[in-house]
JSON list of C-alpha atoms in Angstrom, two decimals:
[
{"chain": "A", "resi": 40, "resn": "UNK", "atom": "CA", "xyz": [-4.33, 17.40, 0.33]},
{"chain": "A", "resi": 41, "resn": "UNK", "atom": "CA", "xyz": [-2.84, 15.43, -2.55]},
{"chain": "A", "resi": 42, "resn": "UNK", "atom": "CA", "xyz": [-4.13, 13.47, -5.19]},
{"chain": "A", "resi": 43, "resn": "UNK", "atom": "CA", "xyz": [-2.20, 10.74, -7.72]},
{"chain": "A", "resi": 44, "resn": "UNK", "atom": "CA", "xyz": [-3.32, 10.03, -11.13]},
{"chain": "A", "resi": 45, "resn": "UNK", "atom": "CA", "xyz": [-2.22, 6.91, -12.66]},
{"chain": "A", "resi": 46, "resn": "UNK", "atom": "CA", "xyz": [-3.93, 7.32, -16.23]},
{"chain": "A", "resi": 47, "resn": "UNK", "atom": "CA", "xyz": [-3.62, 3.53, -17.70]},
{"chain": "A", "resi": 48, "resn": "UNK", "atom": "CA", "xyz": [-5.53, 1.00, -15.31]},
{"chain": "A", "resi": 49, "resn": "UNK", "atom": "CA", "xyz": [-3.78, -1.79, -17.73]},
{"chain": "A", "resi": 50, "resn": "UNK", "atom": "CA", "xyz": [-1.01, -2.33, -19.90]},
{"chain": "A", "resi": 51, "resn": "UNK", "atom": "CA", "xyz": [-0.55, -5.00, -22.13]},
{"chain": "A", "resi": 52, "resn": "UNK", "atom": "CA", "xyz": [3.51, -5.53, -22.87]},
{"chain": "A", "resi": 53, "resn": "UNK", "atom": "CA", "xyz": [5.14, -8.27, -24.88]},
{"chain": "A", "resi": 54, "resn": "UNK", "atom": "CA", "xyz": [8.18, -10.14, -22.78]},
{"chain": "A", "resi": 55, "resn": "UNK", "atom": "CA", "xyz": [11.55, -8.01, -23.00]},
{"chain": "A", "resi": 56, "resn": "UNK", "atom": "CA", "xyz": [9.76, -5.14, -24.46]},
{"chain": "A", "resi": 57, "resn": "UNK", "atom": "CA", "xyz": [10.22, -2.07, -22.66]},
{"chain": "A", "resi": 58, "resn": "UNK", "atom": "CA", "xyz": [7.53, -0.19, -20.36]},
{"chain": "A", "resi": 59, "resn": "UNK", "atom": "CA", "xyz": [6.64, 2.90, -19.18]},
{"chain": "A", "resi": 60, "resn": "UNK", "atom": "CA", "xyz": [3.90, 2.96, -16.38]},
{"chain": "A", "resi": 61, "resn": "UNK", "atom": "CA", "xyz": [2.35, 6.65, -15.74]},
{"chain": "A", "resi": 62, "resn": "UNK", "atom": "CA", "xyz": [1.92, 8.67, -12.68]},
{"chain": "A", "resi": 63, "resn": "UNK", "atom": "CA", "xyz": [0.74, 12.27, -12.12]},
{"chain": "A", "resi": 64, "resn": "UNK", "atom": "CA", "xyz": [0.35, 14.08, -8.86]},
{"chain": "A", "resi": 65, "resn": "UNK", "atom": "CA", "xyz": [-1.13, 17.17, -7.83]},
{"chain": "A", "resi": 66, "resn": "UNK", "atom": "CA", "xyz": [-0.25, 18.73, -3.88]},
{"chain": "A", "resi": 67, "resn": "UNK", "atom": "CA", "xyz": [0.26, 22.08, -2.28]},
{"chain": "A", "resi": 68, "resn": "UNK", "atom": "CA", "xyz": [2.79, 21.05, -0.49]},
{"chain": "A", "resi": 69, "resn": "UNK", "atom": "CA", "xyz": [6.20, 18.90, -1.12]},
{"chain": "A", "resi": 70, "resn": "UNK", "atom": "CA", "xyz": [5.74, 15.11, -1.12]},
{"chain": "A", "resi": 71, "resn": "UNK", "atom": "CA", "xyz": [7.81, 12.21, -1.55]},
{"chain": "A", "resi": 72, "resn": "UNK", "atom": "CA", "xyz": [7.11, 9.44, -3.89]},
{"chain": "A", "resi": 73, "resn": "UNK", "atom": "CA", "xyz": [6.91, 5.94, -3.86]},
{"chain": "A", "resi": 74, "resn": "UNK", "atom": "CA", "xyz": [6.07, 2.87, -6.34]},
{"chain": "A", "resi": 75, "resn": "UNK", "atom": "CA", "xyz": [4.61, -0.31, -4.47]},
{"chain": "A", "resi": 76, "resn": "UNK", "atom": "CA", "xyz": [4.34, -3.58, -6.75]},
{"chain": "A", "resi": 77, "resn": "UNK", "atom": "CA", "xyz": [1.13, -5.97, -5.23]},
{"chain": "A", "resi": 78, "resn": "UNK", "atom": "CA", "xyz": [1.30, -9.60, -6.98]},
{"chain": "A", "resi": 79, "resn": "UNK", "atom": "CA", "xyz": [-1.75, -11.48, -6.81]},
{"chain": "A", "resi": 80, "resn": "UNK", "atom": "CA", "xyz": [-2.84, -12.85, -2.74]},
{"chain": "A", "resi": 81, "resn": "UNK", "atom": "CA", "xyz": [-0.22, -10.77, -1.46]},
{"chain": "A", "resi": 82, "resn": "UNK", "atom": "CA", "xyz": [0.74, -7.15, 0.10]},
{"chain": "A", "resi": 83, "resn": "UNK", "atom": "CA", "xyz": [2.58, -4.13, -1.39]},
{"chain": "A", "resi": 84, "resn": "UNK", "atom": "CA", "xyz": [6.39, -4.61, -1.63]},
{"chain": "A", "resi": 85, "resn": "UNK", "atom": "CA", "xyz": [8.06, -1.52, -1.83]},
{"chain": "A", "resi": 86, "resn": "UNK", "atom": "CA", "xyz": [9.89, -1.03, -5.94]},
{"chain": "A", "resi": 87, "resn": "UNK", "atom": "CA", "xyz": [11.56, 2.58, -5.29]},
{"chain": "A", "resi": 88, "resn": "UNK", "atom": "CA", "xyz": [10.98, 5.82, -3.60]},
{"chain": "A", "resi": 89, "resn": "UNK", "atom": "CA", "xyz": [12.15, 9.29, -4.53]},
{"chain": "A", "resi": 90, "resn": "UNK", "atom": "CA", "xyz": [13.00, 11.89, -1.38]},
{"chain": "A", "resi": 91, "resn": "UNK", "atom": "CA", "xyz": [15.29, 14.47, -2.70]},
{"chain": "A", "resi": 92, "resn": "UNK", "atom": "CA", "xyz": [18.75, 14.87, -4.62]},
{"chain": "A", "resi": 93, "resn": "UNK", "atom": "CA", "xyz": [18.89, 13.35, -8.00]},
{"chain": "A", "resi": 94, "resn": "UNK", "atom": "CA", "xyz": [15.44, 12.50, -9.88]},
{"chain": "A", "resi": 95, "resn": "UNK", "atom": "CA", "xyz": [16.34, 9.51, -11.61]},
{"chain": "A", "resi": 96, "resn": "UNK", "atom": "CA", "xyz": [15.90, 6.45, -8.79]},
{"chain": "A", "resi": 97, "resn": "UNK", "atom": "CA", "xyz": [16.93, 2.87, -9.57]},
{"chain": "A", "resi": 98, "resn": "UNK", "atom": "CA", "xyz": [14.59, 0.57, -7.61]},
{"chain": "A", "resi": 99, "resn": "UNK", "atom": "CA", "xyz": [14.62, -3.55, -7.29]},
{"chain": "A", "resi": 100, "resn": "UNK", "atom": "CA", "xyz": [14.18, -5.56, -10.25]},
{"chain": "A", "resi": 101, "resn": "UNK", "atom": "CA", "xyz": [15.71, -3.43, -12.89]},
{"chain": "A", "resi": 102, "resn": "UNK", "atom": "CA", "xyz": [12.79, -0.49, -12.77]},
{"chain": "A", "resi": 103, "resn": "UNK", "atom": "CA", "xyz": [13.59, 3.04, -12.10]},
{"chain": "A", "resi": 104, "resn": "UNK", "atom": "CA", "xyz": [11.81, 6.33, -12.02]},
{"chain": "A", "resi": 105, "resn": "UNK", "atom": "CA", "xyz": [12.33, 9.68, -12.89]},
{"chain": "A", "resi": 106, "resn": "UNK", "atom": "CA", "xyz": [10.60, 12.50, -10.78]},
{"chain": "A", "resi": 107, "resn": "UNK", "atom": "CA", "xyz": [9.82, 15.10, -13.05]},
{"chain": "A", "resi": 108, "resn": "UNK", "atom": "CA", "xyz": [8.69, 18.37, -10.94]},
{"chain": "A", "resi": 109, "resn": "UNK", "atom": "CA", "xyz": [7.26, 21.05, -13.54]},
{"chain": "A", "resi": 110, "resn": "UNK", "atom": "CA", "xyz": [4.80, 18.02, -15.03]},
{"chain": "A", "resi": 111, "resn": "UNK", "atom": "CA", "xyz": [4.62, 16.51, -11.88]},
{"chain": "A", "resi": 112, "resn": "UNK", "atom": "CA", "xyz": [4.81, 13.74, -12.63]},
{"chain": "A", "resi": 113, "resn": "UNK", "atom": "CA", "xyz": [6.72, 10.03, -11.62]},
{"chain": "A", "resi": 114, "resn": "UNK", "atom": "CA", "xyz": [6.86, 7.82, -14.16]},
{"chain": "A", "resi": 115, "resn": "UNK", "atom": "CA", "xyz": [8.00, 4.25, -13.73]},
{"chain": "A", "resi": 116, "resn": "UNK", "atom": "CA", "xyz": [10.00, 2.22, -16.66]},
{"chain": "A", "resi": 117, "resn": "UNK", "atom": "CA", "xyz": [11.77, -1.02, -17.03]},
{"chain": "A", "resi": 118, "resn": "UNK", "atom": "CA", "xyz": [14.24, -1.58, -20.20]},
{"chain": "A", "resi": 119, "resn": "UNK", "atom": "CA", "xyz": [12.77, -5.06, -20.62]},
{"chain": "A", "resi": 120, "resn": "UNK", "atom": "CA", "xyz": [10.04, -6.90, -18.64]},
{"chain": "A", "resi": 121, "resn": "UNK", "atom": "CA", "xyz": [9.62, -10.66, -17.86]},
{"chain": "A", "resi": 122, "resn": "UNK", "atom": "CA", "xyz": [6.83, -12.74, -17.24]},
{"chain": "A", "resi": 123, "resn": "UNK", "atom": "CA", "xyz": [7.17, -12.36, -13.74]},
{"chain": "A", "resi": 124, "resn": "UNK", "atom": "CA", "xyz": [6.42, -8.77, -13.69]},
{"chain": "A", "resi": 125, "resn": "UNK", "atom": "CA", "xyz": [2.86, -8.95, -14.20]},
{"chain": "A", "resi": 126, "resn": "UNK", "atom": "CA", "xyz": [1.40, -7.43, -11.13]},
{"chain": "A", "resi": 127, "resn": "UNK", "atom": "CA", "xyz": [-0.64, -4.15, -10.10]},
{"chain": "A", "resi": 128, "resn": "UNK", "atom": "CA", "xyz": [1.69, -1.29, -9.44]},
{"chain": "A", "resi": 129, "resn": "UNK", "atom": "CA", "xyz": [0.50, 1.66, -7.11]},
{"chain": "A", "resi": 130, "resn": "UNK", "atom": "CA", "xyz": [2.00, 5.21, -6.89]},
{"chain": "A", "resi": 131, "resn": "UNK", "atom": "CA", "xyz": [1.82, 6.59, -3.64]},
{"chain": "A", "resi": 132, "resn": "UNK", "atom": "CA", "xyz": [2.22, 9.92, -2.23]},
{"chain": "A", "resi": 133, "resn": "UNK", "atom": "CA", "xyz": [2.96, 11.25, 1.14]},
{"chain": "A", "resi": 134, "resn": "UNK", "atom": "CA", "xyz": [3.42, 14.81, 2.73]},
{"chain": "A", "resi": 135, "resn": "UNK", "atom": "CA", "xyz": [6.75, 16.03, 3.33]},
{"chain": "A", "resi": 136, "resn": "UNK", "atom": "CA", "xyz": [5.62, 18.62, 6.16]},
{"chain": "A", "resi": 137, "resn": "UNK", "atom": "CA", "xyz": [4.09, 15.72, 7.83]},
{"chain": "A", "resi": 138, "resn": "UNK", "atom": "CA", "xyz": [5.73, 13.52, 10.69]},
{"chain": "A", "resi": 139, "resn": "UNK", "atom": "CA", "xyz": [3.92, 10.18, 9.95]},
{"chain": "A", "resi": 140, "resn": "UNK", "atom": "CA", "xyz": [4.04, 8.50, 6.79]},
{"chain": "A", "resi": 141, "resn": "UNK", "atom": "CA", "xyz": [0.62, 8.22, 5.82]},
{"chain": "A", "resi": 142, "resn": "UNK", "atom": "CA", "xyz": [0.16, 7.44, 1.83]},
{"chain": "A", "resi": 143, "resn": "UNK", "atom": "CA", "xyz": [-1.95, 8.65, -0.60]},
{"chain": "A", "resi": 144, "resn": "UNK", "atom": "CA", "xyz": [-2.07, 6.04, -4.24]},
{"chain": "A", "resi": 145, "resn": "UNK", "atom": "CA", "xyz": [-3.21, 6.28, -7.12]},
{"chain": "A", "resi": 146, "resn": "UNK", "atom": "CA", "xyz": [-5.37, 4.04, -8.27]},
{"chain": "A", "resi": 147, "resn": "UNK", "atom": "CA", "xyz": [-3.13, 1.56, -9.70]},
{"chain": "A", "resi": 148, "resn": "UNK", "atom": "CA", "xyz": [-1.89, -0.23, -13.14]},
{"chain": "A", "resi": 149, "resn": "UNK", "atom": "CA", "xyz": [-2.19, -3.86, -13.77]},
{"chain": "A", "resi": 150, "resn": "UNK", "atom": "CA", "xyz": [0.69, -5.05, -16.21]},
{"chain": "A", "resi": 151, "resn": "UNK", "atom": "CA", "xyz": [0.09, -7.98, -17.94]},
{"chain": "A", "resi": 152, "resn": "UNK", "atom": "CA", "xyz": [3.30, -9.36, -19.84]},
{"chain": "A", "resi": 153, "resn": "UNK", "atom": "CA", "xyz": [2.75, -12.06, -22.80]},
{"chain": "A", "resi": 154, "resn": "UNK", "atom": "CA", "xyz": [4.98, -14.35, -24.17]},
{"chain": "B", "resi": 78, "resn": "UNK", "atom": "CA", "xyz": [14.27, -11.44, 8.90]},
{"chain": "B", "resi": 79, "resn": "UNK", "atom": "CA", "xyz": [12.39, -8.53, 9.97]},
{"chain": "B", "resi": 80, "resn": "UNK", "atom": "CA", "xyz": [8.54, -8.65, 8.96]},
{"chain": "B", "resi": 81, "resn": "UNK", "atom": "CA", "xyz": [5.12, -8.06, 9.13]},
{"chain": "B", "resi": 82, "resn": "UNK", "atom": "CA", "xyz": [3.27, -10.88, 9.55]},
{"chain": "B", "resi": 83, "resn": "UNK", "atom": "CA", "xyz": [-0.84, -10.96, 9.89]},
{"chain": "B", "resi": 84, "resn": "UNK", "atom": "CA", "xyz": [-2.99, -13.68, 10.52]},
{"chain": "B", "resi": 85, "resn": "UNK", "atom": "CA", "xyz": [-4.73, -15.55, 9.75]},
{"chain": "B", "resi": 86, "resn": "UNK", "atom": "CA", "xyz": [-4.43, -15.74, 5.69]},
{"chain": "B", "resi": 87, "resn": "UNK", "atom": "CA", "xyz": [-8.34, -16.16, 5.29]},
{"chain": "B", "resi": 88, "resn": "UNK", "atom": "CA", "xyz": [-10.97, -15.79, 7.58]},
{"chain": "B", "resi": 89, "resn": "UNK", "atom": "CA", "xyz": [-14.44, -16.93, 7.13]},
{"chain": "B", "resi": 90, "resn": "UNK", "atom": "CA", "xyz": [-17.20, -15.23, 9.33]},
{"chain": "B", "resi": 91, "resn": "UNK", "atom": "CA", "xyz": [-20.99, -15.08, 9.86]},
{"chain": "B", "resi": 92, "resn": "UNK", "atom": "CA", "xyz": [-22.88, -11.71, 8.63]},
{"chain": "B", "resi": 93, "resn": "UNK", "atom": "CA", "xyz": [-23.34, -9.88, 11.90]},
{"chain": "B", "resi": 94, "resn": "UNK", "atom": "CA", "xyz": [-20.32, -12.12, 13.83]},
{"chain": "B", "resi": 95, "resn": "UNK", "atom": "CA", "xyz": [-17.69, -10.13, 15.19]},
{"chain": "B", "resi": 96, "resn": "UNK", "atom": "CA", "xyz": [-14.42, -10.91, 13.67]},
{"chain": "B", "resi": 97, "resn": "UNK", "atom": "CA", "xyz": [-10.60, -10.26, 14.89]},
{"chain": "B", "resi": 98, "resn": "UNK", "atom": "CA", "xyz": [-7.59, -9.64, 12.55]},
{"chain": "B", "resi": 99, "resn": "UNK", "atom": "CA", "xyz": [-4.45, -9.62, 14.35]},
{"chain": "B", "resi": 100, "resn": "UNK", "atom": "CA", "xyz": [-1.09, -8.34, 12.60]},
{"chain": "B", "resi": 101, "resn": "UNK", "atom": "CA", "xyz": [2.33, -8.41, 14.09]},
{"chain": "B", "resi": 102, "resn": "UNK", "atom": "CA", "xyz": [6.17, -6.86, 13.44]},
{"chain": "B", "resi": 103, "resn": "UNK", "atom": "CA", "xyz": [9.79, -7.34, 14.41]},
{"chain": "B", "resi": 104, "resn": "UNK", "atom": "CA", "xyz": [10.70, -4.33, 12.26]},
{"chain": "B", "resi": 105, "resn": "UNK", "atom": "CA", "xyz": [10.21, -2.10, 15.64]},
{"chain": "B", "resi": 106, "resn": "UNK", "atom": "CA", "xyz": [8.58, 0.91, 13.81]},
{"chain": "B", "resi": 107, "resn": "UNK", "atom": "CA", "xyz": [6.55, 3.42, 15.67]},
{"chain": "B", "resi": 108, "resn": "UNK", "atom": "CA", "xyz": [3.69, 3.50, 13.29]},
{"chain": "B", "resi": 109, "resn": "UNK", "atom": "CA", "xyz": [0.96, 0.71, 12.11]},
{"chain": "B", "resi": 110, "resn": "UNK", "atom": "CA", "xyz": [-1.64, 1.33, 9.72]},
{"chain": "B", "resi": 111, "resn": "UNK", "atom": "CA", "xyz": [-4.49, -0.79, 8.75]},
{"chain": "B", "resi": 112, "resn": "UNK", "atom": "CA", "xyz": [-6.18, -1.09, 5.62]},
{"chain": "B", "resi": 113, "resn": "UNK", "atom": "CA", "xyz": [-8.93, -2.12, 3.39]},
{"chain": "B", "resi": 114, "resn": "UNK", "atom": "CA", "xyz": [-8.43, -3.09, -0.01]},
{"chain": "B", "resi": 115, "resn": "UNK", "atom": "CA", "xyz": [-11.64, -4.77, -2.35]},
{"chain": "B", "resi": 116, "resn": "UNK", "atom": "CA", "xyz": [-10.90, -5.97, -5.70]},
{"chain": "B", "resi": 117, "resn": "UNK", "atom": "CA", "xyz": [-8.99, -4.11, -8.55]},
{"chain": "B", "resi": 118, "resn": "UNK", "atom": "CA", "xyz": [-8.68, -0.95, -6.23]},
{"chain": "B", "resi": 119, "resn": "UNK", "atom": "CA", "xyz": [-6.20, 0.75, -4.24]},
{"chain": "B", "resi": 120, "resn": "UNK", "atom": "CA", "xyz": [-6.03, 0.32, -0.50]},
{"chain": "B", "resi": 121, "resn": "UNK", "atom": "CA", "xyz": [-7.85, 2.55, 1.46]},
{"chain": "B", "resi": 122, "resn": "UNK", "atom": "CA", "xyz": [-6.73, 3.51, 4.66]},
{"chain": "B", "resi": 123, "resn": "UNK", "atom": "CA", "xyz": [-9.00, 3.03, 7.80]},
{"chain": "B", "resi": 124, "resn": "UNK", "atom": "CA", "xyz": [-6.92, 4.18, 10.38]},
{"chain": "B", "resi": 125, "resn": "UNK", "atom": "CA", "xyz": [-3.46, 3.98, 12.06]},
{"chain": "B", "resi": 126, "resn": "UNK", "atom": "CA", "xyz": [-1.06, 4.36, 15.29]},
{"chain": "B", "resi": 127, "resn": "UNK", "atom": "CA", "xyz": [2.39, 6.56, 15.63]},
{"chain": "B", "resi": 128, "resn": "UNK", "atom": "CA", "xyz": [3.23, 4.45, 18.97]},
{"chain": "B", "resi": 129, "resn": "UNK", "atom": "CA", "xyz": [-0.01, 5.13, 21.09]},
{"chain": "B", "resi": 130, "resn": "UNK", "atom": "CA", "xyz": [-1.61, 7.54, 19.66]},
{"chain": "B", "resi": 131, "resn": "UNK", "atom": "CA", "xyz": [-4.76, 6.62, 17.50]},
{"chain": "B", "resi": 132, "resn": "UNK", "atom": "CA", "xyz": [-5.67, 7.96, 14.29]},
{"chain": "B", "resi": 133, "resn": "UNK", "atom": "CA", "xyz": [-9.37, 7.75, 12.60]},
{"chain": "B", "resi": 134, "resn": "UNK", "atom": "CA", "xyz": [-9.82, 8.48, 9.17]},
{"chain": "B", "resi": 135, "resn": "UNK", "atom": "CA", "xyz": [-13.06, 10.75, 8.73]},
{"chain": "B", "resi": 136, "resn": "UNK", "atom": "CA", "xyz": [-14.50, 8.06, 6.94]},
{"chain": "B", "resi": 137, "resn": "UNK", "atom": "CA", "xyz": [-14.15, 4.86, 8.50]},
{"chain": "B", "resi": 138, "resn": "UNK", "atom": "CA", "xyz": [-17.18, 3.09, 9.67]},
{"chain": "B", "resi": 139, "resn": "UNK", "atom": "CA", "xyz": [-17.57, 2.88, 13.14]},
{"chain": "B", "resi": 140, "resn": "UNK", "atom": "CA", "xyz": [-18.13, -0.89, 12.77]},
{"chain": "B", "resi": 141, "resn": "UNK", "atom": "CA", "xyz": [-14.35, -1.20, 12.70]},
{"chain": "B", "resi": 142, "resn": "UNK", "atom": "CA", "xyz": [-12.29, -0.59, 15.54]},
{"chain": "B", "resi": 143, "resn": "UNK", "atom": "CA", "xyz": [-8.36, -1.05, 16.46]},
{"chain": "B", "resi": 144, "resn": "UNK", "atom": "CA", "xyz": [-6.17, -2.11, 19.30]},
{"chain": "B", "resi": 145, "resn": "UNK", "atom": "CA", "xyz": [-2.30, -1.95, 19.70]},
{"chain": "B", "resi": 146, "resn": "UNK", "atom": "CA", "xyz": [-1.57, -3.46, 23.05]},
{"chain": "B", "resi": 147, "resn": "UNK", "atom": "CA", "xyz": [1.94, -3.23, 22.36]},
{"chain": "B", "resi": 148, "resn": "UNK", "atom": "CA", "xyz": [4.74, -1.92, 19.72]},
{"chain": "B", "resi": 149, "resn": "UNK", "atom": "CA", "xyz": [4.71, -5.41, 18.18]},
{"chain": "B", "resi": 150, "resn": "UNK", "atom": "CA", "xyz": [1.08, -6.33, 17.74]},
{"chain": "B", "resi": 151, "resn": "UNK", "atom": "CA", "xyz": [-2.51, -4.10, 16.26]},
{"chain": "B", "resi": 152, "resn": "UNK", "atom": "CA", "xyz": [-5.61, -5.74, 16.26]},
{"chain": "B", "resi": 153, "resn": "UNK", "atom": "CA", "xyz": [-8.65, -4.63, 13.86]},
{"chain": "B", "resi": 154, "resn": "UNK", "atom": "CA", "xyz": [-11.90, -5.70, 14.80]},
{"chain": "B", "resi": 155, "resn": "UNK", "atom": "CA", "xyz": [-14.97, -5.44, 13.14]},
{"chain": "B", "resi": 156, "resn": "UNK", "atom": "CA", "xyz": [-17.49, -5.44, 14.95]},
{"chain": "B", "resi": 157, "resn": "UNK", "atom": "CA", "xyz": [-21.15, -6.69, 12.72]},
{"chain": "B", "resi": 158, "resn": "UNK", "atom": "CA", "xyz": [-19.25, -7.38, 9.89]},
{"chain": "B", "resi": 159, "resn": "UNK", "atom": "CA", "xyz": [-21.69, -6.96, 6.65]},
{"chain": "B", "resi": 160, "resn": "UNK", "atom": "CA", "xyz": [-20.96, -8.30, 2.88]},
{"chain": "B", "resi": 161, "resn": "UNK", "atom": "CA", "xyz": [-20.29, -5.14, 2.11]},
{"chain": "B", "resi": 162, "resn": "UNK", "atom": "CA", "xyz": [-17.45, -5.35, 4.29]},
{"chain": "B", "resi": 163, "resn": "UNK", "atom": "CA", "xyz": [-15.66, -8.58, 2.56]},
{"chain": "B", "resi": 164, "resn": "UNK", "atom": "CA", "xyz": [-12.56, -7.51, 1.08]},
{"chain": "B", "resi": 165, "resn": "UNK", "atom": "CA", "xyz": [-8.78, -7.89, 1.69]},
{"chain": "B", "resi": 166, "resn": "UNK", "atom": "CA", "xyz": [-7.16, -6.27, 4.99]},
{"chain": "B", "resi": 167, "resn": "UNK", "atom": "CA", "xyz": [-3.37, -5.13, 5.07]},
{"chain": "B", "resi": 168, "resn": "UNK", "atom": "CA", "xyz": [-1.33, -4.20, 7.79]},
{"chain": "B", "resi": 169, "resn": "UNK", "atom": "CA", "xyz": [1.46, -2.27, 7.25]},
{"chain": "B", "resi": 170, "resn": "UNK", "atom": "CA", "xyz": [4.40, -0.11, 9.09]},
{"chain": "B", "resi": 171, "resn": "UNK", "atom": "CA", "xyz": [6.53, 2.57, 9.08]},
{"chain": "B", "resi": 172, "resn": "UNK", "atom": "CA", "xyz": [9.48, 4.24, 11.41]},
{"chain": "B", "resi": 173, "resn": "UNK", "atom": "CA", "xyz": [7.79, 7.58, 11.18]},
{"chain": "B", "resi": 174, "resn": "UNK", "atom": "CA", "xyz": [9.27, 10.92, 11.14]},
{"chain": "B", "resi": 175, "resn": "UNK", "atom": "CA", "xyz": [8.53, 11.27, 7.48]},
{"chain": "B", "resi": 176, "resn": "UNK", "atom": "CA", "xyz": [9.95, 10.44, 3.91]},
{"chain": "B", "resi": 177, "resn": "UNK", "atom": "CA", "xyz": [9.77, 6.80, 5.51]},
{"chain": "B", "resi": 178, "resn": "UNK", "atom": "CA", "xyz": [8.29, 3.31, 3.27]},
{"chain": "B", "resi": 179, "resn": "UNK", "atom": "CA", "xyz": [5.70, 1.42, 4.22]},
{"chain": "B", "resi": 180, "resn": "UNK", "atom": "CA", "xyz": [6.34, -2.26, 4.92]},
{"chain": "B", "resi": 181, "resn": "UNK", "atom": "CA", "xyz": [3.96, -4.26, 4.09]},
{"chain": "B", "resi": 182, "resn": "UNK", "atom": "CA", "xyz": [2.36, -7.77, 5.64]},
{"chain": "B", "resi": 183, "resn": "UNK", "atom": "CA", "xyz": [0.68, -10.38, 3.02]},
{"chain": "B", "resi": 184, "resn": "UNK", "atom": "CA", "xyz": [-2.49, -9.48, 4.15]},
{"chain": "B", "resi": 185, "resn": "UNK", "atom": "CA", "xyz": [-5.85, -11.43, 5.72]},
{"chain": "B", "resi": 186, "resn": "UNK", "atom": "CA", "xyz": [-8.76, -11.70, 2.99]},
{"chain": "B", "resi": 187, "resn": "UNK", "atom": "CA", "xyz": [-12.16, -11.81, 5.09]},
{"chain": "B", "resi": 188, "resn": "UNK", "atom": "CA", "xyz": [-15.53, -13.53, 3.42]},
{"chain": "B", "resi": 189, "resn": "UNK", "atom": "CA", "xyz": [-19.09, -12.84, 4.79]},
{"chain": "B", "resi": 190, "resn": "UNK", "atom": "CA", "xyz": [-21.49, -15.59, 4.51]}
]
């Protein structure tokens, strides 16, 4: 079984400030990873994933990732953040000694950019 | 383009009154899920399909119940829906065979009167 840990539930970020959102997993097997951004009324659009080969992934609009596998951990950052990134973000999870795809997320981190 | 696509965007139903969600891809995957997501929290998976075969999660009510007639459409019905049970449903997919992203539709939120 796995479990993901995503330790701030918000985070408050000036425009074109940088931000780091925080995820922490625990498993006892290998898993892939995922970040899913959720804007309000809508469904989970997929940011980045991480499978295998190098652990820094670029994703869609400017974030990236870095899987980190001694703290276990998959932190998400963006250089500089716009308005239009306010959202919830989800981590996610998923077995790699499975067949399906079935996800296990955190419990998600709603970033709120000011102006 | 290729989608997920659920209707309708809001439905309104009667405490006790069944109530049919229907969701629909072109992406061709083998595997639909279905979940249930309430306010501020995570989705919660209630149960999906790798082509035919159906898969409960231990803890989904047995008030809720699933169809896939085909590869392209999955139906979840609820069968006495309570207020308990008003939240946002999202249908996603997936190829399968691991390692493999969800795609996502825009979801159906359901109110209990």
């Amino acid at each position: 079984a796995q479990s993901v840990t995503q330790l701030d539930s918000q985070v408050p970020v000036f425009e074109e400030a940088p931000v780091e959102l925080r995820c922490n997993y625990s498993s006892s097997v290998s898993v892939y990873l995922f970040w899913y951004v959720q804007y309000p009324n809508q469904g989970l659009q997929l940011l980045l994933k991480y499978l295998s080969g190098s652990t820094l992934v670029k994703g869609i609009n400017g974030f990236e990732a870095e899987f980190n596998k001694s703290q276990t951990s998959f932190h998400l950052r963006k250089p500089s953040v716009h308005i239009s990134d306010t959202a919830e973000y989800f981590c996610a999870v998923s077995d790699v000694e499975s067949s399906g795809d079935k996800l296990t997320f955190g419990t998600g981190t709603r970033l709120a950019v000011r102006p | 383009d290729a989608m997920v696509i659920q209707n309708p965007r809001y439905q309104v139903t009667q405490f006790g009154k069944p109530v049919t969600l229907s969701c629909s891809q072109t992406l061709n995957h083998n595997v639909m899920y279905w979940y249930q997501q309430k306010s501020s929290q995570a989705p919660k998976l209630l149960f999906h399909y790798y082509d035919k075969d159906f898969n409960n999660e231990a803890d989904t009510p047995d008030n809720f119940q699933s169809r896939r007639p085909n590869t392209s459409f999955c139906f979840l019905d609820i069968r006495s829906p309570g207020l308990g049970d008003a939240a946002m449903y999202l249908c996603a997919t997936s190829r399968g065979g691991g390692g493999q992203p969800q795609h996502f539709g825009d979801g159906t939120r359901l109110s209990i009167l």
